mmCIF file of C-alpha atoms and ligand atoms in Angstrom:
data_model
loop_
_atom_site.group_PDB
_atom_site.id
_atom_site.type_symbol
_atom_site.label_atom_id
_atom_site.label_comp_id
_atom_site.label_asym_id
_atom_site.label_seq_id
_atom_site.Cartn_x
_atom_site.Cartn_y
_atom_site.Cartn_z
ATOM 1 C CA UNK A 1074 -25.518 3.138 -13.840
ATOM 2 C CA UNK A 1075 -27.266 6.312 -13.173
ATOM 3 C CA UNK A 1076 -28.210 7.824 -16.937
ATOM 4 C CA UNK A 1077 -28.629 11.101 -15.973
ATOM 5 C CA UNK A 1078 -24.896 11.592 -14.547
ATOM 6 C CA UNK A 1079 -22.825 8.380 -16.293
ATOM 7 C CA UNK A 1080 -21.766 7.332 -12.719
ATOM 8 C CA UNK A 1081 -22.138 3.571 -11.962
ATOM 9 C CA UNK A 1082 -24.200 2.297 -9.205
ATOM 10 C CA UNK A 1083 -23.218 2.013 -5.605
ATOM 11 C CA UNK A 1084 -20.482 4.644 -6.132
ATOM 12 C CA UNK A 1085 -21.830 8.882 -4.303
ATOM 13 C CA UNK A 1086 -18.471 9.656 -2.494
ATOM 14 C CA UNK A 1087 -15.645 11.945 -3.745
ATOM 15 C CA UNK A 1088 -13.328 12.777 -0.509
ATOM 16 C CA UNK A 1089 -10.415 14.358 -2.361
ATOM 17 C CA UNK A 1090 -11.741 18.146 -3.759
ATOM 18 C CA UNK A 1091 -10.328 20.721 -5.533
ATOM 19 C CA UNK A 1092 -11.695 23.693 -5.162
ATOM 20 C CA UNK A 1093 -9.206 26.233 -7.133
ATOM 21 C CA UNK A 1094 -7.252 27.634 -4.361
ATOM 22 C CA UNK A 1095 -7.355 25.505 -1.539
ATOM 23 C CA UNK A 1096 -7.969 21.621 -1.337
ATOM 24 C CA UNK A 1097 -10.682 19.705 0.674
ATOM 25 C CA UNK A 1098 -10.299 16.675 2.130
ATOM 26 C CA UNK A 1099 -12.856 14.474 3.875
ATOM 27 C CA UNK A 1100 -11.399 14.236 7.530
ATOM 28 C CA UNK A 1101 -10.821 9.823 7.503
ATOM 29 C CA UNK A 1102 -9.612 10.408 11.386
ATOM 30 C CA UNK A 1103 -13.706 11.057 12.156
ATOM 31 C CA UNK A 1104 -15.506 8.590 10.170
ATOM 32 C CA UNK A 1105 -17.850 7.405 10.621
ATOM 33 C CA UNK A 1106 -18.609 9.520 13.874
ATOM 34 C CA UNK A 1107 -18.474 12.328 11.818
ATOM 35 C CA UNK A 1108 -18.418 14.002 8.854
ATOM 36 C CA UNK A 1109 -16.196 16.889 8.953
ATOM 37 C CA UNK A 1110 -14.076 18.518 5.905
ATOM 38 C CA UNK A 1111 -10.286 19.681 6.425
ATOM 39 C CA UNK A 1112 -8.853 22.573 3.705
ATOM 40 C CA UNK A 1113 -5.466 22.580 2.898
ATOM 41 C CA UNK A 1114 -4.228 25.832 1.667
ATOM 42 C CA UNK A 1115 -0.237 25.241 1.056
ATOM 43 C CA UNK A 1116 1.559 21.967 0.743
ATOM 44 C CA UNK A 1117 3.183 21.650 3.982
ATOM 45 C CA UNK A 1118 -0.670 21.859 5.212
ATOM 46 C CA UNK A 1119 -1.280 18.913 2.404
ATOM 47 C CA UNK A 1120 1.715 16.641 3.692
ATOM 48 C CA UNK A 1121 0.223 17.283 7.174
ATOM 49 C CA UNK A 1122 -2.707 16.080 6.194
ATOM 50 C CA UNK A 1123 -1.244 12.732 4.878
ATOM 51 C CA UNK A 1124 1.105 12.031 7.947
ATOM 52 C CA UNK A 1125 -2.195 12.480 9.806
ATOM 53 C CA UNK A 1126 -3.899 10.641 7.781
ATOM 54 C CA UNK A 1127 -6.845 12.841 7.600
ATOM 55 C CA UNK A 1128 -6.347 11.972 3.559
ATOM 56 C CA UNK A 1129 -4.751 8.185 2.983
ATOM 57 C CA UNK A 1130 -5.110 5.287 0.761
ATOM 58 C CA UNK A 1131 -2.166 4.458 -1.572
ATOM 59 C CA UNK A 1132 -4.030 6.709 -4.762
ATOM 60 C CA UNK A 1133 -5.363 9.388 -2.683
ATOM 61 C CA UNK A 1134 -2.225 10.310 -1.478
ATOM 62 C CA UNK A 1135 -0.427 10.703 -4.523
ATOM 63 C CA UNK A 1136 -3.473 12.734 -5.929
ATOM 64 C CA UNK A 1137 -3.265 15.503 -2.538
ATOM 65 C CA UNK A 1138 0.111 15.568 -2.986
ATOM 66 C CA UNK A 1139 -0.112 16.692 -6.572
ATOM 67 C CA UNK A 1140 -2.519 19.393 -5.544
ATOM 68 C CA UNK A 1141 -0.108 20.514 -3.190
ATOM 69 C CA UNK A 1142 2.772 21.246 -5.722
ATOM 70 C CA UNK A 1143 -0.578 23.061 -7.533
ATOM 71 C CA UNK A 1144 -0.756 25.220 -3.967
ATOM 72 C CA UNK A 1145 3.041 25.734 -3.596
ATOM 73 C CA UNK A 1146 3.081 26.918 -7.356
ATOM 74 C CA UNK A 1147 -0.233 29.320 -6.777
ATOM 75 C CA UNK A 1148 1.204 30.992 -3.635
ATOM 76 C CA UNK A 1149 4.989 31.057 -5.096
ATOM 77 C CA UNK A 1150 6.202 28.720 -3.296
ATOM 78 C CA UNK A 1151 9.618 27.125 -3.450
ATOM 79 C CA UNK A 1152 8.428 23.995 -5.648
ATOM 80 C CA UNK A 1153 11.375 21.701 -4.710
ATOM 81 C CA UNK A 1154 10.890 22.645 -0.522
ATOM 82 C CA UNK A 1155 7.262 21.930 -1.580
ATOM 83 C CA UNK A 1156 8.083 18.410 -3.703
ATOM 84 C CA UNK A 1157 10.665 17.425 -0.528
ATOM 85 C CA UNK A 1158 8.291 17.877 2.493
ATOM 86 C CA UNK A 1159 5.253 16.294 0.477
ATOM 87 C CA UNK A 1160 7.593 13.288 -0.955
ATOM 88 C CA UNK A 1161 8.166 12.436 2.892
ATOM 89 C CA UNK A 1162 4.995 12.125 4.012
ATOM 90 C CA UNK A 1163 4.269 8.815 4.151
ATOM 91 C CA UNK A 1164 7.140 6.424 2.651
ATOM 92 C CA UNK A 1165 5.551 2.926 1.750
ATOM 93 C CA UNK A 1166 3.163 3.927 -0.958
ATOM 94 C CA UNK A 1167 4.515 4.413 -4.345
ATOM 95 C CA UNK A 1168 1.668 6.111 -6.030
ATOM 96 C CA UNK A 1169 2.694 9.554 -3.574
ATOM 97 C CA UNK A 1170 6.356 9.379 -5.353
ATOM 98 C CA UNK A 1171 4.536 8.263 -8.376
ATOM 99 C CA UNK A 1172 2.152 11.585 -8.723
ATOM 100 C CA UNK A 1173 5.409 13.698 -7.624
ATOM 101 C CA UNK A 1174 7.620 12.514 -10.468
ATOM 102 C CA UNK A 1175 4.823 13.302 -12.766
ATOM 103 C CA UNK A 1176 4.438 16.728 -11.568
ATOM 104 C CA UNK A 1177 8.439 17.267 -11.102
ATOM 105 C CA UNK A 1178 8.627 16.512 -14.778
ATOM 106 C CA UNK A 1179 5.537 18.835 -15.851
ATOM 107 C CA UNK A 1180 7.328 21.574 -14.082
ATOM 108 C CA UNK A 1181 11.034 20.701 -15.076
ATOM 109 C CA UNK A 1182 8.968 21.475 -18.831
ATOM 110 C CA UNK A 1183 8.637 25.545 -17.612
ATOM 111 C CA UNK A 1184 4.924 24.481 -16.192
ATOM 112 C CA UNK A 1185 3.335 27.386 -14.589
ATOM 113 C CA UNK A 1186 0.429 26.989 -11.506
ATOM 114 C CA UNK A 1187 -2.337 26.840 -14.710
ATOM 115 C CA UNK A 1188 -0.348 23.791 -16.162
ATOM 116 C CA UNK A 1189 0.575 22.144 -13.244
ATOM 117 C CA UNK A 1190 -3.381 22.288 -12.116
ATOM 118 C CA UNK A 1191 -4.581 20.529 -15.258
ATOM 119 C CA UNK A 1192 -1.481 17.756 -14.573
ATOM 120 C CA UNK A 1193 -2.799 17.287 -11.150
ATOM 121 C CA UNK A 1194 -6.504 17.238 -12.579
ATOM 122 C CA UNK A 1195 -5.390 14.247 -14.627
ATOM 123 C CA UNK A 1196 -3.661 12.450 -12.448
ATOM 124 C CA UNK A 1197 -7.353 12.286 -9.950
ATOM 125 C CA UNK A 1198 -9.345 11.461 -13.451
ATOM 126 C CA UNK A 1199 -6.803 8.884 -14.942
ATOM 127 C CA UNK A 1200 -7.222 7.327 -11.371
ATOM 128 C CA UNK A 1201 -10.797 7.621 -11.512
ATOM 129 C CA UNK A 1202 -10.850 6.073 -14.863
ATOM 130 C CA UNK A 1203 -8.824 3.271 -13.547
ATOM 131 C CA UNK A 1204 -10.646 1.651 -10.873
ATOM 132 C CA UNK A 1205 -13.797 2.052 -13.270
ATOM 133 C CA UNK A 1206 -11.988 -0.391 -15.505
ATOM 134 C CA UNK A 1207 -10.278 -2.680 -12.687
ATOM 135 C CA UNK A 1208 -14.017 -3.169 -11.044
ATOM 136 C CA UNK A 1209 -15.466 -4.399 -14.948
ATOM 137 C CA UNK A 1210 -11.893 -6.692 -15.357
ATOM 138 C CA UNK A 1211 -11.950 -8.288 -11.460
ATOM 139 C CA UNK A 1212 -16.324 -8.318 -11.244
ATOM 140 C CA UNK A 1213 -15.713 -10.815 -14.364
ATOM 141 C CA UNK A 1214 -13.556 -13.331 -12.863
ATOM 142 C CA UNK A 1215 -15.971 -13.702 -10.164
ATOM 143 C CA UNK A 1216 -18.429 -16.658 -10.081
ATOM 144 C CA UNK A 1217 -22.467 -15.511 -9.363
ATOM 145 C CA UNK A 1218 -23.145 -15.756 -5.773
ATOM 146 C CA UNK A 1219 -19.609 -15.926 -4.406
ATOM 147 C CA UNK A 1220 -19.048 -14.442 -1.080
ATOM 148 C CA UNK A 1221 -15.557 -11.741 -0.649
ATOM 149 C CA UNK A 1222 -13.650 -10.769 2.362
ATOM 150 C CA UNK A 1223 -11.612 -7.589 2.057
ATOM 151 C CA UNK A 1224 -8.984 -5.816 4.199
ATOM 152 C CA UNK A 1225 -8.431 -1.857 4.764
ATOM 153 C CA UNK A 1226 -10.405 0.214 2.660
ATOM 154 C CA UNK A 1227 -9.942 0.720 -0.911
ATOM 155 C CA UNK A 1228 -12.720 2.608 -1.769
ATOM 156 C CA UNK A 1229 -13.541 6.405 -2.617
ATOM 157 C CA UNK A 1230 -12.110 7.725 0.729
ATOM 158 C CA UNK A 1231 -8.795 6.256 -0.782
ATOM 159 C CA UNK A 1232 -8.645 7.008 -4.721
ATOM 160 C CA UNK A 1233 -10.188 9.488 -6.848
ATOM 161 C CA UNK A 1234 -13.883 7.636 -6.438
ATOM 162 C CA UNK A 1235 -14.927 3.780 -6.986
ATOM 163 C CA UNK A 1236 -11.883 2.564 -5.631
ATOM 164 C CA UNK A 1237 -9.193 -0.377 -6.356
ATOM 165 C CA UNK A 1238 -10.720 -3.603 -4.453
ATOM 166 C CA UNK A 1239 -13.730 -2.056 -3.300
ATOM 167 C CA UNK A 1240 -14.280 -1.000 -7.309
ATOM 168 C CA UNK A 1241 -14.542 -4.766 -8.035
ATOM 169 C CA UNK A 1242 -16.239 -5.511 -5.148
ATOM 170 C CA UNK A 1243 -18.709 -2.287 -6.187
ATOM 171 C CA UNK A 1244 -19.010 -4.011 -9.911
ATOM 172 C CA UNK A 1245 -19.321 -7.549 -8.450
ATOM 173 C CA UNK A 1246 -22.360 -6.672 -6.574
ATOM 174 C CA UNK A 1247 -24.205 -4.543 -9.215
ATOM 175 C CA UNK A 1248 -23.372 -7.557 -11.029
ATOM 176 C CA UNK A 1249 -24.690 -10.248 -9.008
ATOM 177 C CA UNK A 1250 -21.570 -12.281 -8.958
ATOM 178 C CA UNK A 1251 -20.775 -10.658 -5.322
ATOM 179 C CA UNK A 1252 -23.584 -12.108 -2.676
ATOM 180 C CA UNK A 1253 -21.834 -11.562 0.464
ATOM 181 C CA UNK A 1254 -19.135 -9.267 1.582
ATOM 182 C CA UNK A 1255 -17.143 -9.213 4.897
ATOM 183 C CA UNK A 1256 -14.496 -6.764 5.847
ATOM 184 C CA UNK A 1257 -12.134 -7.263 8.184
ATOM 185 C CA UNK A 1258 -11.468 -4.536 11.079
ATOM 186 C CA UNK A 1259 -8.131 -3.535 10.142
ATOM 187 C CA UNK A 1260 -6.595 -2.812 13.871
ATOM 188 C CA UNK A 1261 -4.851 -0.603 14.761
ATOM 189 C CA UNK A 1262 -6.521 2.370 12.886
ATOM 190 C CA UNK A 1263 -10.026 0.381 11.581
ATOM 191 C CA UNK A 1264 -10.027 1.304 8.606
ATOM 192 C CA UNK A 1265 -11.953 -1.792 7.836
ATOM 193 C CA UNK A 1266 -14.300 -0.612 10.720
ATOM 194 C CA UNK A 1267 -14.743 2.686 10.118
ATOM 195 C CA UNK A 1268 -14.159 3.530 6.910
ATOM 196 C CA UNK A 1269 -14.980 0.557 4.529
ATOM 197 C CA UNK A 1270 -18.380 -0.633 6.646
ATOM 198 C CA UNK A 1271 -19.338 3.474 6.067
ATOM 199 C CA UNK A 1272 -18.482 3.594 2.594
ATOM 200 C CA UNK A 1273 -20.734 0.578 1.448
ATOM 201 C CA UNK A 1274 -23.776 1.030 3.866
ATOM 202 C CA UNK A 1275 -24.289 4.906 2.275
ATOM 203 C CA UNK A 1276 -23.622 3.248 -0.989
ATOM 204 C CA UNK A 1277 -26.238 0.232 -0.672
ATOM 205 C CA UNK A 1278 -23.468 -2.575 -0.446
ATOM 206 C CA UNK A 1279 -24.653 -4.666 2.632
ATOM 207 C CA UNK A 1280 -21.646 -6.122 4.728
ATOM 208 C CA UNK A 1281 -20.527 -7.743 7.464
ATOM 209 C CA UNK A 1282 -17.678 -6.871 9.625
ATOM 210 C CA UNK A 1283 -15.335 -9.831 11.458
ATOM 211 C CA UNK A 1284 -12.067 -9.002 13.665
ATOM 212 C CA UNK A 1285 -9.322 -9.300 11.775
ATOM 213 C CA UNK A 1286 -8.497 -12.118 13.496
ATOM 214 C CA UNK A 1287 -11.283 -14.127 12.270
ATOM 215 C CA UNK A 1288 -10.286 -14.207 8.910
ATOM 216 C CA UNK A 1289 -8.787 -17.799 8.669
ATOM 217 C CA UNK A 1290 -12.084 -19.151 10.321
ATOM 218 C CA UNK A 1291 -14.538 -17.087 7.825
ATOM 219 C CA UNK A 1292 -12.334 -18.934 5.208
ATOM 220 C CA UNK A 1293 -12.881 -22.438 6.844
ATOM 221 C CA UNK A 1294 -16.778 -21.977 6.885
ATOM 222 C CA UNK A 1295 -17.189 -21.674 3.179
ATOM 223 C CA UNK A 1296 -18.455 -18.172 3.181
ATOM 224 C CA UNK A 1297 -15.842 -16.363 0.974
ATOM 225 C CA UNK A 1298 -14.352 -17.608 -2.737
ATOM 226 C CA UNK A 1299 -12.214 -15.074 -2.830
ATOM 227 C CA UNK A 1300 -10.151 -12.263 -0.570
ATOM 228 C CA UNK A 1301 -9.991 -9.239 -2.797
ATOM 229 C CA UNK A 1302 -7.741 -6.639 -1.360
ATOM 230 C CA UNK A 1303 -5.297 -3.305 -2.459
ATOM 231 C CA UNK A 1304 -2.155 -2.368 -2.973
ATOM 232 C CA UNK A 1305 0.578 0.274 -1.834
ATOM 233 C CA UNK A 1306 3.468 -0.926 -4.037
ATOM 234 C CA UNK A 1307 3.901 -3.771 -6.523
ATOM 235 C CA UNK A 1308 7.615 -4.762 -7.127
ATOM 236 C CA UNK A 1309 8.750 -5.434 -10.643
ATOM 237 C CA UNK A 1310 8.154 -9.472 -9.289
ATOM 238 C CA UNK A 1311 4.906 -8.691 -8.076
ATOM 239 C CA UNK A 1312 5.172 -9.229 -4.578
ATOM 240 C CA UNK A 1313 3.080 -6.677 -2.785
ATOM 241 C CA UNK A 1314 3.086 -4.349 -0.062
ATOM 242 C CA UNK A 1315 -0.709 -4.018 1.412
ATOM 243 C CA UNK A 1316 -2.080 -2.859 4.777
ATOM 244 C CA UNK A 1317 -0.417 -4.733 7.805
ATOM 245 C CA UNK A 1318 -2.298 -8.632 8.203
ATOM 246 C CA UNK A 1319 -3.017 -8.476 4.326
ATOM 247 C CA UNK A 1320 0.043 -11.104 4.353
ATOM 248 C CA UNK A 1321 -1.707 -13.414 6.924
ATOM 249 C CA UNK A 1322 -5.185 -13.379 4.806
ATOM 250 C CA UNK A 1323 -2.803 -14.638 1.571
ATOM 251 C CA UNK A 1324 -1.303 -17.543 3.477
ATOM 252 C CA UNK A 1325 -4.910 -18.603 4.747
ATOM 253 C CA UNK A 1326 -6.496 -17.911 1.828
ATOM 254 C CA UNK A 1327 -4.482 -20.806 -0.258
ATOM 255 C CA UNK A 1328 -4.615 -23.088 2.873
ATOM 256 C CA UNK A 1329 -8.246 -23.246 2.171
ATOM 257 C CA UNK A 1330 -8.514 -22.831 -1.770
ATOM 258 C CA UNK A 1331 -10.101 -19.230 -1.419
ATOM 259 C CA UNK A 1332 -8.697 -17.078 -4.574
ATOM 260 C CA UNK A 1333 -6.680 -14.352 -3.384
ATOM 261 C CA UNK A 1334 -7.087 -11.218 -5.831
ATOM 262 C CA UNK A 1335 -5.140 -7.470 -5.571
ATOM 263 C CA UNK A 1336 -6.530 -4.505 -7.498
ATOM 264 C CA UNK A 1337 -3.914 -1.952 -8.438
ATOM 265 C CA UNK A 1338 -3.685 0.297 -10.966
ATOM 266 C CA UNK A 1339 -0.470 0.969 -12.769
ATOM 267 C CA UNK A 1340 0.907 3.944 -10.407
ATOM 268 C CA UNK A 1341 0.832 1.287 -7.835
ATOM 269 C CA UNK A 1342 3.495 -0.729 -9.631
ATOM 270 C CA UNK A 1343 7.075 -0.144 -8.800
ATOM 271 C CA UNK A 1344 9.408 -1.103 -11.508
ATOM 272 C CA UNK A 1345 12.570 0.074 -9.757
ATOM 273 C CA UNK A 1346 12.070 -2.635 -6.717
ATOM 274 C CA UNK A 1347 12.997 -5.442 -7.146
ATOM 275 C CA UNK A 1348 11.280 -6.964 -4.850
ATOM 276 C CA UNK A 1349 8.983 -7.034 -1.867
ATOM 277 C CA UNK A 1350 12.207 -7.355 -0.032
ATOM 278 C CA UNK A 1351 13.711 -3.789 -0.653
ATOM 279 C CA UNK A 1352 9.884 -1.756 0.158
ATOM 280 C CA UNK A 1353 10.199 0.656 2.965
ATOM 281 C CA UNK A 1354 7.526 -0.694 5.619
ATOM 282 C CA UNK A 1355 5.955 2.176 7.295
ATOM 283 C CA UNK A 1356 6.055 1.858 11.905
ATOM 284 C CA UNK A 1357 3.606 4.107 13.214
ATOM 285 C CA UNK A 1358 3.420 5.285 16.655
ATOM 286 C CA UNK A 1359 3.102 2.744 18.987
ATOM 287 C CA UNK A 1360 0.442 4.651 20.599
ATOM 288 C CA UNK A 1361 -1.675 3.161 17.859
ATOM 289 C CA UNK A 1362 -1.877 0.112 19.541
ATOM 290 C CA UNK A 1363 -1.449 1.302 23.153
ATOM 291 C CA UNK A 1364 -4.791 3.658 23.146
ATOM 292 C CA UNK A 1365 -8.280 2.839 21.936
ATOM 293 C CA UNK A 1366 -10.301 5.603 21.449
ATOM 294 C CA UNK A 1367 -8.106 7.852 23.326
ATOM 295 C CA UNK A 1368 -8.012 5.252 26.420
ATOM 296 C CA UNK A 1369 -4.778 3.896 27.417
ATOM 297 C CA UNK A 1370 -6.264 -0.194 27.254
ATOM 298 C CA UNK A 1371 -2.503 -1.366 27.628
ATOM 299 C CA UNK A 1372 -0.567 -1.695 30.780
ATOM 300 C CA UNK A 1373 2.035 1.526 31.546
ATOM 301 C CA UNK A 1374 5.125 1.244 30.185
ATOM 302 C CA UNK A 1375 4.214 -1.853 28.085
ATOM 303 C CA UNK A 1376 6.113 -1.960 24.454
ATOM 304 C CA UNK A 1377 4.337 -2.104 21.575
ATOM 305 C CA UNK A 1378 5.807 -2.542 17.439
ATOM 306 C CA UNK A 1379 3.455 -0.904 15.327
ATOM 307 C CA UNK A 1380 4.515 -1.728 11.405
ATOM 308 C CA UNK A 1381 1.443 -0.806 9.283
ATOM 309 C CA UNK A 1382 2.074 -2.475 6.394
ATOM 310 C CA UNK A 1383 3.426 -5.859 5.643
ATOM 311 C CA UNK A 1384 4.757 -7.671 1.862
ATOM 312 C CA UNK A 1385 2.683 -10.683 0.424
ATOM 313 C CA UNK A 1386 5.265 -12.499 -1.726
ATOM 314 C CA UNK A 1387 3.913 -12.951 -5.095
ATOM 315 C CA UNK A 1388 3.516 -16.564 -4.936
ATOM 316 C CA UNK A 1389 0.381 -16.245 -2.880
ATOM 317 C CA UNK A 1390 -1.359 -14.084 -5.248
ATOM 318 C CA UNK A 1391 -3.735 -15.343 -8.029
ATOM 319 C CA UNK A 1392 -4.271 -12.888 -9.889
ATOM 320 C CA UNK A 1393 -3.495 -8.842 -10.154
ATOM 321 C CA UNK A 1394 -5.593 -6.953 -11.593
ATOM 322 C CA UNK A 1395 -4.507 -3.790 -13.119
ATOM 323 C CA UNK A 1396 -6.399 -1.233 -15.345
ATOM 324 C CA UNK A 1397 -4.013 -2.185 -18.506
ATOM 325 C CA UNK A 1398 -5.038 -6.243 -17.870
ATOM 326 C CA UNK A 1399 -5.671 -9.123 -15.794
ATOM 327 C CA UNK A 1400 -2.409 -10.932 -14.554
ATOM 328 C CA UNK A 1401 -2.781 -14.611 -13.555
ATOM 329 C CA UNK A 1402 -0.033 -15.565 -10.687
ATOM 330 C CA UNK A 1403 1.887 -12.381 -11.374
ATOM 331 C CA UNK A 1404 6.143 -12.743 -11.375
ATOM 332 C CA UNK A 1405 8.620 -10.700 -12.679
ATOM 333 C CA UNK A 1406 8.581 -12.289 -16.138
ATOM 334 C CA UNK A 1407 4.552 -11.454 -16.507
ATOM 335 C CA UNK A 1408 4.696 -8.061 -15.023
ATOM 336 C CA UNK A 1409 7.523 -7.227 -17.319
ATOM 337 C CA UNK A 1410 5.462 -8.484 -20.083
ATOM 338 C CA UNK A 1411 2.978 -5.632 -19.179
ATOM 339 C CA UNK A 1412 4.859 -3.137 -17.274
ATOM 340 C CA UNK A 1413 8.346 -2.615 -19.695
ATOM 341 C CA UNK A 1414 12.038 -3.909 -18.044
ATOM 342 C CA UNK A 1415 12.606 -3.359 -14.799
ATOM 343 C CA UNK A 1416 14.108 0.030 -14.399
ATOM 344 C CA UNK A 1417 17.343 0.714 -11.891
ATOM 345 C CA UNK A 1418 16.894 3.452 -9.603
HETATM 346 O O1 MRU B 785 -2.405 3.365 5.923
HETATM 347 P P1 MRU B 785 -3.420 3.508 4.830
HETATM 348 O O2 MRU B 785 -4.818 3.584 5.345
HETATM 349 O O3 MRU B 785 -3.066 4.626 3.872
HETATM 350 O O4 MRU B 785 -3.305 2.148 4.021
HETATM 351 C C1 MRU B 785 -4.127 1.940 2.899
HETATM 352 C C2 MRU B 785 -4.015 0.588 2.323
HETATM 353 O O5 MRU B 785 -3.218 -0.216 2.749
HETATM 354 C C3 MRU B 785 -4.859 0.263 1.146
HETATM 355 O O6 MRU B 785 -5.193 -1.088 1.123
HETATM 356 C C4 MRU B 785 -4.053 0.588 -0.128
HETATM 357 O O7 MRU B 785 -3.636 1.919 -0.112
HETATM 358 C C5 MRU B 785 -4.810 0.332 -1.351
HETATM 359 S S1 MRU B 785 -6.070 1.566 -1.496
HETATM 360 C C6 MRU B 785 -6.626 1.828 -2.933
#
């Protein structure tokens, strides 16, 4: 913990900024070649900026998107045009419909651009404020000296700062119960790669990256106790929709008795689904996987299926954590015990 500021250790990066009329974003397409800032100054600039993915990361989506209602209401904006283009932006993440409710209902109240600011300014500090207390709950059920694999990234460059799994993994180290981290590559995009390996060299977190690929070996040598990863939507039975190969890492994970453990905080959680059955699985462009670096490494007209997320059915799951508590093998009878009924939609 720094004293002077009140911001724990290992934790200097804030990529999501508002800066009263116009919102800056860290640019997550140049990382870590460089570091390069993108304003948005209306929201069809901000839902842009999602499809691009210059901002992404289940939290940090919902939190741009809130700032873009902010910049259709500033500029006069039609709000609904503005709610409509930035609820489409990305569809598999439930904290972006999430965020939009929230602001839908602050300005269904007779919110003006003021009001709707401060709504959008608690959404990014209730997030904040979340992760803080998801890294203290998951760092504890972590033995000293144990050795974590992660997937995607799940840090600051997607939330409000900290982070969801990479907030545990952040509290786990200043703790000393996290030894060794590895992070898996997370093809097509890398966020593993590029954006996780970034985030916790500048923030003093040694780590060591492995193909994604190599996951079910890493888990055979005895290196990791547990795989600690995200989430993009919960259903009300807990199965969970995570970066694409996040369902492979579950299955080898209880193969070989490693603990399989997803941060979320509530936004993530999806009452109205059922289950992991009925979440909309985002395909990105197939040029994803065709290109490398801007190369074409694939033959000519050579097919490629690009889904970028996939569903890890609850059973596989250990534990969730979740700001308001810990849940040990989550189902639909636990997370209704913390969450309320499963609402229809
Ligand atoms: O396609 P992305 O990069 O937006 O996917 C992000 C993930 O899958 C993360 O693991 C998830 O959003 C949890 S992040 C706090």
């Amino acid at each position: 913990m720094d004293s002077r500021t009140g911001t724990p250790a290992h934790d200097s990066l804030r990529a999501v900024q508002w800066r009263g009329d116009h919102l800056h974003l860290l640019d997550q397409r140049r990382l870590p070649v460089a570091e390069e800032w993108l304003d948005c100054r209306d929201a069809p600039e901000v839902a842009q900026a999602i499809r691009d993915l210059v901002v992404r990361g289940a939290p940090a989506i919902g939190i741009a998107a809130a700032w873009g209602v902010v910049l259709a209401a500033q500029r006069g904006n039609a709000l609904d045009d503005a709610l409509t283009i930035l609820r489409a932006a990305r569809p598999t993440a439930v904290n972006l419909m999430a965020a939009l409710d929230r602001m839908r209902a602050r300005i269904d109240a007779g919110a003006d651009a003021a009001d709707l600011a401060r709504e959008a300014q608690a959404i990014q500090d209730e997030d904040l404020a979340a992760n803080r207390a998801m890294g203290v709950l998951g760092a504890a059920l972590i033995e000293p000296g144990s050795g974590v694999l992660t997937h995607c990234n799940t840090g600051s460059l997607a939330t409000a700062g900290y982070g969801t799994a990479l907030g545990v993994i952040r509290a786990g180290f200043s703790a000393g119960n996290i030894a060794r981290v590895y992070a898996g590559e997370t093809r097509p995009w890398l966020q593993g790669a590029r954006l996780t390996m970034w985030e916790l060299q500048r923030d003093g977190i040694p780590a060591t990256l492995i193909a994604d690929s190599a996951g079910a070996h890493l888990m055979k040598s005895g290196q990791v106790q547990w795989v600690i990863v995200g989430a993009d939507r919960i259903a009300a039975n807990g199965d969970t929709a995570n970066k694409i190969g996040t369902y492979q890492l579950a299955i080898a994970a209880r193969y070989h008795g490693v603990q399989f453990m997803v941060v979320a905080p509530s936004t993530t959680v999806d009452m109205a689904t059922a289950t992991g059955d009925a979440i909309a699985i985002e395909a990105r462009d197939p040029l994803e996987l065709l290109h490398h670096a801007g190369q074409r490494t694939v033959a000519e007209n050579a097919q490629a299926w690009n889904p970028v997320f996939d569903v890890t059915p609850h059973e596989l799951i250990d534990v969730l954590v979740t700001e308001r508590r810990t849940i040990a093998r989550p189902d639909a009878a636990a997370l209704a015990e913390v969450f309320g009924r499963p609402v229809a939609h």
